Amino acid sequence: MSPGRFTGKVVVVTGAAQGIGRAVAERVAAEGADTVLVDRAELVHEMAADIARIAGTGTTAEGPTAVGVTADLETYEGAGSAIEEALKLRGRIDVLINNVGGTIWTKPFEHYEPEEISKEIQRSLFPTLWTCRAVLPHMISQQGGVIVNVASVATRGVNRVPYAAAKGGVKAITAALALEAAPHGIRVVATAPGGTEAPPRQVVRGPQPEGDREKAWYQQIVDQTIDSSLMKRYGTLDEQAGPIAFLASDEASYITGSVLAVAGGDLG
């Protein structure tokens, strides 16, 4: 922890109800941020209350220093409403951390139905694309800000071709938007997490593997993830949250357009 690192900053974290998103929200709140947690699950309001209490951040004149906002970021309308609500609650956004995404199905590409491919892209690409678009005019007007996208090293991984395509798009957004945003004092960066251990999800991402064939396909992902890591293990939520917080902070003020692999040596 770096106490006070985000004091005076408003940080918006998407996909914050659980997993990496919640770990990041907890981290930046503990380091002084006024935090807005965004998720489509109502659970996000409970998480925000817990974070405000645990982090000891209490309240300000505007209310609790960690607040929840529900929105479906797979649509531009949802992303726009989330950013508007954050601005209404806090008046500014200094950092946007785009964490929404995740594999829905795990199987060889020839077994994906066309509608499943569309849903994977909708889940893991468009929330980042839409929220970047929604927050950009505000950051340009204030001539500063940081966008941290969460991509994945699974752009080179088995049984997740649509997800890989989506996260490859997140990396491309990061590189291209950094070029446009730099003249406005805005940094755009990303991490590319590898396999990460997390508690069971309270809101499931998709259908669980059923039958021996589906379980074998999922196990191939686990095996390939560990084999590709030089450390031969999954990471922890804290090991993902730390680099994201660093890239979001002023300590990374000379870093933009970069994607940091956080995967035990697997570069994806």
Coordinates of C-alpha atoms in Angstrom, one line a residue:
M1 CA 0.0 0.0 0.0
S2 CA 1.0 3.6 -0.6
P3 CA -1.1 5.7 1.8
G4 CA -2.3 8.9 0.3
R5 CA -1.3 8.1 -3.3
F6 CA -4.8 8.9 -4.6
T7 CA -5.8 11.6 -2.1
G8 CA -7.9 14.2 -3.9
K9 CA -8.5 12.0 -6.9
V10 CA -11.8 10.5 -8.1
V11 CA -11.3 7.0 -9.5
V12 CA -14.0 5.1 -11.4
V13 CA -13.6 1.3 -11.4
T14 CA -15.9 -0.8 -13.7
G15 CA -16.7 -4.4 -13.1
A16 CA -16.1 -3.6 -9.4
A17 CA -18.6 -5.9 -7.7
Q18 CA -16.2 -8.8 -7.5
G19 CA -12.8 -10.2 -8.6
I20 CA -10.0 -8.0 -9.9
G21 CA -12.4 -5.0 -10.0
R22 CA -13.2 -5.2 -6.4
A23 CA -9.6 -5.7 -5.4
V24 CA -8.6 -2.6 -7.4
A25 CA -11.4 -0.5 -5.8
E26 CA -10.4 -1.6 -2.3
R27 CA -6.7 -0.8 -3.1
V28 CA -7.3 2.8 -4.5
A29 CA -9.8 3.6 -1.7
A30 CA -7.3 2.5 0.9
E31 CA -4.8 4.8 -0.8
G32 CA -7.1 7.8 -0.5
A33 CA -9.3 7.9 -3.6
D34 CA -12.9 8.9 -3.8
T35 CA -14.0 5.8 -5.5
V36 CA -17.0 5.1 -7.8
L37 CA -17.7 1.4 -8.3
V38 CA -19.6 0.5 -11.5
D39 CA -21.2 -2.8 -12.2
R40 CA -24.4 -4.2 -13.7
A41 CA -25.0 -6.3 -10.5
E42 CA -26.8 -4.6 -7.6
L43 CA -24.1 -6.3 -5.5
V44 CA -21.9 -3.3 -6.3
H45 CA -23.8 -1.1 -3.8
E46 CA -23.0 -3.5 -1.0
M47 CA -19.4 -3.7 -2.1
A48 CA -19.1 0.1 -2.1
A49 CA -20.5 0.3 1.5
D50 CA -18.0 -2.4 2.6
I51 CA -15.1 -0.6 1.0
A52 CA -15.9 2.7 2.5
R53 CA -16.1 1.1 5.9
I54 CA -13.1 -1.2 5.7
A55 CA -10.8 1.4 4.1
G56 CA -11.8 3.8 6.8
T57 CA -12.4 6.5 4.3
G58 CA -15.7 7.6 5.9
T59 CA -17.7 10.4 4.3
T60 CA -17.1 13.8 2.7
A61 CA -19.5 16.7 2.2
E62 CA -20.6 14.9 -1.0
G63 CA -21.4 11.6 0.9
P64 CA -19.6 8.3 1.2
T65 CA -16.2 8.2 -0.4
A66 CA -16.9 4.9 -2.0
V67 CA -20.3 4.7 -3.9
G68 CA -21.8 2.2 -6.3
V69 CA -23.4 2.8 -9.7
T70 CA -25.3 0.1 -11.6
A71 CA -25.1 0.2 -15.4
D72 CA -24.9 -2.2 -18.4
L73 CA -21.6 -1.1 -20.0
E74 CA -22.2 -3.3 -23.0
T75 CA -24.2 -0.5 -24.5
Y76 CA -23.1 3.1 -25.1
E77 CA -26.2 4.3 -23.3
G78 CA -25.2 2.3 -20.2
A79 CA -21.6 3.6 -20.3
G80 CA -22.7 7.1 -20.8
S81 CA -25.2 7.0 -17.9
A82 CA -22.4 5.5 -15.6
I83 CA -20.0 8.3 -16.5
E84 CA -22.7 10.9 -16.1
E85 CA -23.7 9.6 -12.7
A86 CA -20.1 9.5 -11.6
L87 CA -19.7 13.2 -12.6
K88 CA -23.0 14.0 -10.9
L89 CA -21.7 12.4 -7.7
R90 CA -18.1 13.7 -7.7
G91 CA -17.9 16.5 -10.2
R92 CA -14.8 15.1 -12.0
I93 CA -13.1 11.9 -13.0
D94 CA -9.4 11.7 -12.6
V95 CA -8.9 8.0 -13.3
L96 CA -11.1 5.5 -15.2
I97 CA -10.2 1.8 -14.7
N98 CA -11.9 -0.4 -17.3
N99 CA -12.2 -3.9 -15.9
V100 CA -15.4 -5.3 -17.4
G101 CA -14.9 -8.5 -19.4
G102 CA -14.3 -12.2 -19.1
T103 CA -14.7 -15.5 -21.0
I104 CA -18.3 -16.7 -21.1
W105 CA -17.7 -20.0 -22.9
T106 CA -14.5 -22.1 -23.1
K107 CA -14.3 -24.4 -26.2
P108 CA -12.5 -24.8 -29.5
F109 CA -13.6 -22.2 -32.0
E110 CA -15.4 -24.6 -34.3
H111 CA -17.9 -25.3 -31.5
Y112 CA -18.9 -21.6 -31.0
E113 CA -22.3 -20.6 -32.4
P114 CA -22.3 -17.2 -34.2
E115 CA -24.5 -15.7 -31.4
E116 CA -22.0 -16.8 -28.8
I117 CA -19.1 -15.1 -30.7
S118 CA -21.1 -11.9 -30.8
K119 CA -21.8 -12.1 -27.0
E120 CA -18.2 -12.7 -26.2
I121 CA -17.2 -9.6 -28.2
Q122 CA -20.0 -7.6 -26.6
R123 CA -18.9 -8.6 -23.1
S124 CA -15.1 -8.1 -23.4
L125 CA -14.6 -5.4 -25.9
F126 CA -17.5 -2.9 -26.0
P127 CA -17.6 -2.0 -22.3
T128 CA -14.0 -0.6 -22.6
L129 CA -14.7 1.0 -26.0
W130 CA -17.9 2.7 -24.8
T131 CA -16.6 3.9 -21.4
C132 CA -13.5 5.4 -23.1
R133 CA -15.7 7.2 -25.5
A134 CA -18.0 8.4 -22.7
V135 CA -15.3 9.8 -20.4
L136 CA -13.0 11.3 -23.1
P137 CA -14.8 14.6 -23.6
H138 CA -14.7 15.2 -19.8
M139 CA -11.0 14.4 -19.5
I140 CA -10.3 16.6 -22.6
S141 CA -12.2 19.5 -21.0
Q142 CA -10.2 19.2 -17.8
Q143 CA -6.9 18.7 -19.8
G144 CA -5.9 15.6 -17.8
G145 CA -6.8 12.1 -16.7
V146 CA -5.7 8.5 -16.8
I147 CA -7.5 5.5 -18.4
V148 CA -6.3 2.1 -17.4
N149 CA -7.7 -0.8 -19.4
V150 CA -7.6 -4.4 -18.4
A151 CA -6.8 -6.6 -21.3
S152 CA -5.4 -10.2 -21.1
V153 CA -2.5 -12.4 -22.1
A154 CA -5.2 -14.8 -23.3
T155 CA -4.9 -13.1 -26.8
R156 CA -2.6 -16.2 -27.2
G157 CA -4.6 -18.9 -25.5
V158 CA -6.6 -22.0 -26.3
N159 CA -10.4 -22.4 -26.4
R160 CA -11.1 -18.7 -26.2
V161 CA -10.8 -17.3 -29.7
P162 CA -13.7 -14.7 -29.4
Y163 CA -12.4 -13.6 -26.0
A164 CA -8.9 -13.3 -27.4
A165 CA -10.2 -11.2 -30.3
A166 CA -12.0 -8.9 -27.8
K167 CA -9.0 -8.5 -25.5
G168 CA -6.7 -7.9 -28.5
G169 CA -9.1 -5.1 -29.3
V170 CA -8.6 -3.7 -25.8
K171 CA -4.9 -3.6 -26.4
A172 CA -5.5 -1.8 -29.8
I173 CA -7.7 0.8 -28.1
T174 CA -5.0 1.5 -25.6
A175 CA -2.3 2.0 -28.2
A176 CA -4.4 4.1 -30.6
L177 CA -6.2 6.2 -28.0
A178 CA -3.0 7.0 -26.2
L179 CA -1.8 8.8 -29.4
E180 CA -4.9 10.9 -29.6
A181 CA -5.2 11.6 -25.9
A182 CA -1.6 12.6 -25.1
P183 CA -1.9 16.2 -26.4
H184 CA -4.7 16.7 -23.9
G185 CA -2.6 15.5 -20.9
I186 CA -4.4 12.2 -20.8
R187 CA -2.5 8.9 -20.3
V188 CA -4.0 5.6 -21.6
V189 CA -2.4 2.4 -20.4
A190 CA -3.3 -1.3 -19.8
T191 CA -2.4 -4.4 -18.0
A192 CA -2.7 -7.9 -19.4
P193 CA -3.5 -10.3 -16.6
G194 CA -2.8 -13.9 -16.7
G195 CA -4.7 -16.6 -14.8
T196 CA -5.8 -15.2 -11.5
E197 CA -7.1 -17.1 -8.4
A198 CA -10.3 -15.5 -7.1
P199 CA -13.1 -16.5 -4.7
P200 CA -16.2 -18.1 -6.3
R201 CA -18.2 -15.5 -8.3
Q202 CA -21.4 -14.3 -6.6
V203 CA -22.7 -13.4 -10.0
V204 CA -21.8 -16.1 -12.6
R205 CA -20.2 -15.0 -15.9
G206 CA -21.6 -17.8 -18.0
P207 CA -22.6 -21.5 -18.1
Q208 CA -20.3 -23.8 -16.1
P209 CA -18.7 -26.7 -17.9
E210 CA -21.0 -29.7 -18.2
G211 CA -20.0 -33.2 -19.1
D212 CA -16.5 -34.7 -19.6
R213 CA -15.9 -33.0 -22.9
E214 CA -16.6 -29.4 -21.6
K215 CA -14.6 -30.1 -18.4
A216 CA -11.6 -31.3 -20.6
W217 CA -11.8 -28.1 -22.7
Y218 CA -11.7 -26.0 -19.5
Q219 CA -8.8 -28.0 -18.1
Q220 CA -6.9 -27.3 -21.3
I221 CA -7.1 -23.6 -20.5
V222 CA -5.9 -24.1 -16.9
D223 CA -3.0 -26.3 -18.1
Q224 CA -1.9 -23.9 -20.9
T225 CA -2.1 -20.9 -18.5
I226 CA 0.2 -22.6 -16.0
D227 CA 2.5 -23.9 -18.6
S228 CA 2.9 -20.5 -20.2
S229 CA 3.8 -18.9 -16.9
L230 CA 7.4 -18.9 -16.1
M231 CA 6.3 -19.1 -12.4
K232 CA 4.1 -22.1 -13.1
R233 CA 1.1 -20.8 -11.1
Y234 CA -1.9 -18.5 -11.2
G235 CA -1.6 -15.0 -9.7
T236 CA -3.5 -13.5 -6.9
L237 CA -6.0 -10.6 -6.9
D238 CA -3.5 -8.4 -5.0
E239 CA -0.9 -9.2 -7.6
Q240 CA -3.2 -7.8 -10.3
A241 CA -4.5 -4.8 -8.3
G242 CA -1.0 -3.5 -7.5
P243 CA 0.2 -3.0 -11.1
I244 CA -3.2 -1.5 -12.0
A245 CA -3.0 1.0 -9.1
F246 CA 0.6 1.9 -10.1
L247 CA -0.3 2.6 -13.7
A248 CA -3.2 4.7 -12.5
S249 CA -1.1 6.8 -10.2
D250 CA 1.2 9.8 -10.7
E251 CA 4.2 7.4 -10.2
A252 CA 3.5 6.2 -13.8
S253 CA 3.3 9.8 -15.2
Y254 CA 5.8 9.0 -18.1
I255 CA 4.0 5.8 -19.2
T256 CA 1.3 5.8 -21.9
G257 CA 0.3 3.6 -24.7
S258 CA 1.9 0.6 -23.0
V259 CA 0.4 -2.8 -22.0
L260 CA 2.0 -4.4 -19.0
A261 CA 1.7 -8.2 -18.9
V262 CA 1.0 -9.4 -15.3
A263 CA 1.2 -13.1 -15.8
G264 CA 4.2 -14.6 -14.2
G265 CA 6.3 -14.2 -17.3
D266 CA 3.7 -15.1 -19.9
L267 CA 3.6 -12.3 -22.5
G268 CA 0.6 -13.6 -24.4

